[in-house]
CSV table of C-alpha atoms in Angstrom, one decimal:
chain,number,residue,atom,x,y,z
A,488,MET,CA,8.1,-8.0,72.8
A,489,LYS,CA,10.5,-5.4,74.3
A,490,LYS,CA,13.1,-8.2,74.8
A,491,THR,CA,12.7,-9.3,71.2
A,492,ILE,CA,13.2,-5.8,69.9
A,493,ALA,CA,16.2,-5.2,72.1
A,494,ALA,CA,17.8,-8.5,71.0
A,495,SER,CA,17.2,-7.6,67.4
A,496,ALA,CA,18.8,-4.2,67.9
A,497,ILE,CA,21.9,-5.7,69.5
A,498,PHE,CA,22.2,-8.2,66.6
A,499,VAL,CA,22.0,-5.4,64.1
A,500,LEU,CA,24.6,-3.3,65.9
A,501,ALA,CA,26.9,-6.3,66.2
A,502,ALA,CA,26.6,-7.0,62.5
A,503,LEU,CA,27.4,-3.3,61.6
A,504,ALA,CA,30.4,-3.4,63.9
A,505,ALA,CA,31.7,-6.5,62.2
A,506,CYS,CA,31.5,-4.8,58.9
A,507,ASP,CA,33.8,-2.1,60.2
A,508,GLY,CA,32.7,0.1,57.4
A,509,THR,CA,34.2,-2.1,54.7
A,510,MET,CA,31.7,-4.9,54.1
A,511,GLN,CA,33.9,-7.9,54.9
A,512,GLY,CA,34.0,-10.5,52.2
A,513,VAL,CA,33.0,-8.1,49.5
A,514,PRO,CA,35.9,-7.0,47.2
A,515,ASP,CA,36.5,-3.3,46.8
A,516,PRO,CA,34.9,-2.0,43.5
A,517,VAL,CA,37.3,-2.0,40.6
A,518,ASP,CA,37.3,1.1,38.4
A,519,ALA,CA,35.5,0.4,35.1
A,520,PRO,CA,37.4,0.9,31.9
A,521,GLN,CA,37.2,4.5,31.0
A,522,SER,CA,34.2,5.5,29.0
A,523,SER,CA,32.5,8.8,28.3
A,524,LYS,CA,29.3,9.7,30.3
A,525,ASN,CA,27.0,6.8,29.6
A,526,ASN,CA,27.0,3.0,29.4
A,527,PRO,CA,30.6,2.1,30.3
A,528,VAL,CA,31.8,-0.8,28.2
A,529,PRO,CA,33.7,-3.7,30.0
A,530,LEU,CA,37.0,-3.7,28.2
A,531,SER,CA,40.2,-5.2,29.6
A,532,GLY,CA,43.4,-7.0,28.7
A,533,ASP,CA,45.0,-6.6,25.3
A,534,THR,CA,42.0,-4.5,24.2
A,535,ILE,CA,43.2,-1.5,26.2
A,536,ALA,CA,46.8,-2.4,26.7
A,537,CYS,CA,49.4,0.0,25.4
A,538,ALA,CA,53.1,0.9,25.6
A,539,GLY,CA,52.7,4.5,24.4
A,540,GLY,CA,50.0,7.0,23.3
A,541,ASP,CA,50.4,6.0,19.7
A,542,ASP,CA,49.0,2.6,20.5
A,543,CYS,CA,45.6,4.1,21.5
A,544,GLU,CA,42.5,5.3,19.6
A,545,ILE,CA,39.2,6.9,20.6
A,546,VAL,CA,36.2,4.8,19.5
A,547,GLU,CA,32.7,6.4,19.5
A,548,LEU,CA,30.2,3.7,20.4
A,549,GLY,CA,26.9,5.6,20.9
A,550,CYS,CA,24.3,6.4,18.3
A,551,CYS,CA,25.3,10.0,19.0
A,552,ASP,CA,28.8,11.1,19.7
A,553,HIS,CA,30.1,11.7,23.3
A,554,CYS,CA,29.1,15.3,23.2
A,555,ASN,CA,25.5,14.6,22.3
A,556,GLY,CA,24.3,11.7,24.6
A,557,GLY,CA,26.6,9.0,23.3
A,558,PHE,CA,29.8,7.6,24.7
A,559,ALA,CA,33.3,6.8,23.7
A,560,VAL,CA,36.2,4.6,24.9
A,561,ALA,CA,39.9,4.6,24.4
A,562,VAL,CA,41.3,1.3,23.2
A,563,ASN,CA,44.3,-0.2,21.5
A,564,LYS,CA,44.3,0.6,17.8
A,565,GLU,CA,44.5,-3.0,16.8
A,566,PHE,CA,41.2,-3.7,18.5
A,567,ALA,CA,39.4,-0.5,17.5
A,568,SER,CA,37.3,-2.1,14.7
A,569,GLU,CA,36.4,-5.1,16.8
A,570,VAL,CA,35.4,-2.9,19.8
A,571,ALA,CA,33.2,-0.8,17.5
A,572,GLU,CA,31.6,-3.8,15.9
A,573,ARG,CA,30.8,-5.6,19.2
A,574,ASN,CA,29.9,-2.7,21.4
A,575,SER,CA,28.3,0.0,19.3
A,576,GLN,CA,24.7,0.8,20.1
A,577,SER,CA,22.0,-0.4,17.7
A,578,CYS,CA,20.6,2.8,16.2
A,579,GLY,CA,17.4,3.3,14.2
A,580,ASP,CA,17.1,5.3,11.1
A,581,ASP,CA,15.1,7.9,13.0
A,582,GLU,CA,17.7,8.4,15.7
A,583,LEU,CA,18.0,12.1,16.5
A,584,CYS,CA,21.1,13.6,18.1
A,585,THR,CA,21.6,17.0,19.5
A,586,GLU,CA,24.3,19.1,17.9
A,587,MET,CA,26.1,20.4,21.0
A,588,ALA,CA,29.9,20.9,21.1
A,589,CYS,CA,32.0,19.9,24.0
A,590,ALA,CA,35.6,19.4,24.9
A,591,PRO,CA,37.4,17.1,22.5
A,592,ILE,CA,38.9,13.9,24.0
A,593,PHE,CA,42.4,12.6,23.2
A,594,PRO,CA,43.8,9.0,23.5
A,595,ARG,CA,46.6,8.5,25.9
A,596,CYS,CA,48.5,5.6,27.5
A,597,ARG,CA,48.5,5.7,31.3
A,598,ASP,CA,50.0,2.9,33.4
A,599,GLY,CA,49.9,0.6,30.5
A,600,GLU,CA,46.2,1.1,29.6
A,601,CYS,CA,44.5,3.3,27.0
A,602,VAL,CA,42.5,6.2,28.5
A,603,TYR,CA,41.3,9.5,27.2
A,604,VAL,CA,41.8,13.0,28.5
A,605,ASP,CA,39.8,16.1,27.8
A,606,GLU,CA,41.3,19.3,26.5
A,607,VAL,CA,41.9,20.7,30.0
A,608,SER,CA,43.9,17.7,31.1
A,609,PHE,CA,45.6,17.5,27.7
A,610,GLY,CA,46.7,21.1,27.8
A,611,TRP,CA,46.6,21.5,24.0
A,612,GLN,CA,45.9,25.3,24.4
A,613,SER,CA,48.3,26.0,27.2
A,614,CYS,CA,51.1,28.5,26.6
A,615,GLU,CA,53.5,30.9,28.2
A,616,ASN,CA,54.1,33.2,25.2
A,617,ASP,CA,53.1,33.7,21.6
A,618,ARG,CA,55.9,31.4,20.4
A,619,ASP,CA,54.2,28.5,22.1
A,620,CYS,CA,51.1,28.8,19.8
A,621,ALA,CA,50.3,28.0,16.2
A,622,VAL,CA,47.3,28.3,14.0
A,623,VAL,CA,45.6,25.0,13.0
A,624,GLU,CA,43.1,24.8,10.1
A,625,LEU,CA,40.5,22.1,10.9
A,626,GLY,CA,37.8,22.5,8.3
A,627,CYS,CA,37.4,20.9,4.9
A,628,CYS,CA,37.9,24.4,3.6
A,629,ASP,CA,40.1,27.1,5.2
A,630,HIS,CA,38.7,29.6,7.6
A,631,CYS,CA,38.1,32.1,4.8
A,632,ASN,CA,35.8,29.7,3.0
A,633,GLY,CA,33.6,28.0,5.5
A,634,GLY,CA,36.2,26.1,7.5
A,635,ARG,CA,37.3,26.6,11.1
A,636,VAL,CA,40.5,27.4,12.8
A,637,VAL,CA,42.0,27.1,16.3
A,638,ALA,CA,45.2,28.1,18.0
A,639,ALA,CA,47.1,25.2,19.7
A,640,ASN,CA,50.3,24.7,21.5
A,641,VAL,CA,53.0,23.9,18.9
A,642,ALA,CA,53.8,20.6,20.7
A,643,HIS,CA,50.2,19.4,20.2
A,644,VAL,CA,49.4,20.5,16.6
A,645,ASP,CA,49.5,17.0,15.2
A,646,ASP,CA,47.3,15.6,17.9
A,647,VAL,CA,44.8,18.4,17.5
A,648,LYS,CA,44.7,17.9,13.7
A,649,GLU,CA,44.1,14.1,14.1
A,650,SER,CA,41.5,14.4,16.8
A,651,MET,CA,39.6,17.5,15.7
A,652,SER,CA,39.8,17.9,11.9
A,653,ASP,CA,36.5,17.6,9.9
A,654,GLN,CA,36.0,14.5,7.9
A,655,CYS,CA,35.9,15.6,4.2
A,656,ASP,CA,34.6,13.7,1.2
A,657,GLU,CA,36.9,13.5,-1.8
A,658,GLY,CA,36.3,16.3,-4.2
A,659,TYR,CA,34.9,18.6,-1.5
A,660,ALA,CA,34.4,22.0,-3.2
A,661,CYS,CA,35.4,25.2,-1.4
A,662,THR,CA,34.8,28.8,-2.3
A,663,LEU,CA,37.9,30.9,-3.1
A,664,MET,CA,37.3,34.0,-0.9
A,665,ALA,CA,40.2,35.8,0.7
A,666,CYS,CA,40.2,37.1,4.2
A,667,ALA,CA,42.6,38.1,6.9
A,668,PRO,CA,45.1,35.4,8.0
A,669,GLN,CA,44.8,34.2,11.5
A,670,LEU,CA,47.5,34.9,14.1
A,671,ALA,CA,48.1,32.8,17.1
A,672,LYS,CA,48.5,34.6,20.4
A,673,CYS,CA,49.0,33.5,24.0
A,674,GLU,CA,46.3,35.2,26.1
A,675,GLN,CA,46.1,34.5,29.9
A,676,GLY,CA,47.9,31.1,29.4
A,677,LEU,CA,45.8,29.9,26.5
A,678,CYS,CA,46.5,30.0,22.8
A,679,ALA,CA,43.9,32.0,20.8
A,680,ALA,CA,43.5,32.8,17.1
A,681,HIS,CA,42.7,36.3,15.9
A,682,PRO,CA,42.6,37.9,12.4
A,683,ASP,CA,45.8,39.8,11.5
A,684,PRO,CA,44.9,43.5,12.2
A,685,ASP,CA,47.4,44.7,9.6
A,686,TRP,CA,46.0,42.6,6.7
A,687,GLY,CA,44.9,44.7,3.8
A,688,ILE,CA,46.8,47.8,5.0
A,689,HIS,CA,49.2,49.2,2.4
C-alpha cells in the first residue's frame, strides 16, 4: 500500500511539474468583450469594430440599467439595434429595479474596438482652473424648475449632454420659476456647479 501511495504521489508531482504553472495545451483565457457588471455578452468582429469614438454607442441590455443590477456593452453604432434585439434580457411586467445612481459610462474606441469608460477614466470633470469648466443643464427642465445641472470640462460638454441628459417626452411641461444661475468652478481638480452668490443683489 505504501508503495502504491508513493508511486501515486510521484505521478502527481510529475504532472504538476509538466504543467509548469501554465496548463500546457490549454490556451490563455481571452478577455471577454467589455460589459458592465453582469452577464458579459460575447460580441466580436464588426459588432465592436471602430475607427474612432464616434463609431461607438452604449447599449443597455439588462432589465435594469447598469447602475441597478443590469449590464451594458459598447458596440459599433451600426449594430446597436441588432445587439439590443438579440442580447437584451427578457423582462417580466413585474420586474423591479433599484433606483441607485452610479458613474455614467461613455463609449470610446480603443485599439480598434468599442469599449466604455467610467467618469473617472473619462475625466469629464477634471480641470486646472475655472476656465476649464462649464455648466451643463441635463434635465427636461432647467435646474430652477425641477431639472438638474452639472459642471463639466469644456472639452467634454457634448459627450456629457449625449450620455447623461434626461429623455424627455414631446410637450414636457416645466414650471417657470426663477432662481440663481449656476456657476462652474474648479475645486481640487474637479469641476463643480454652485449658485451665483451675487444673484439678486442690487
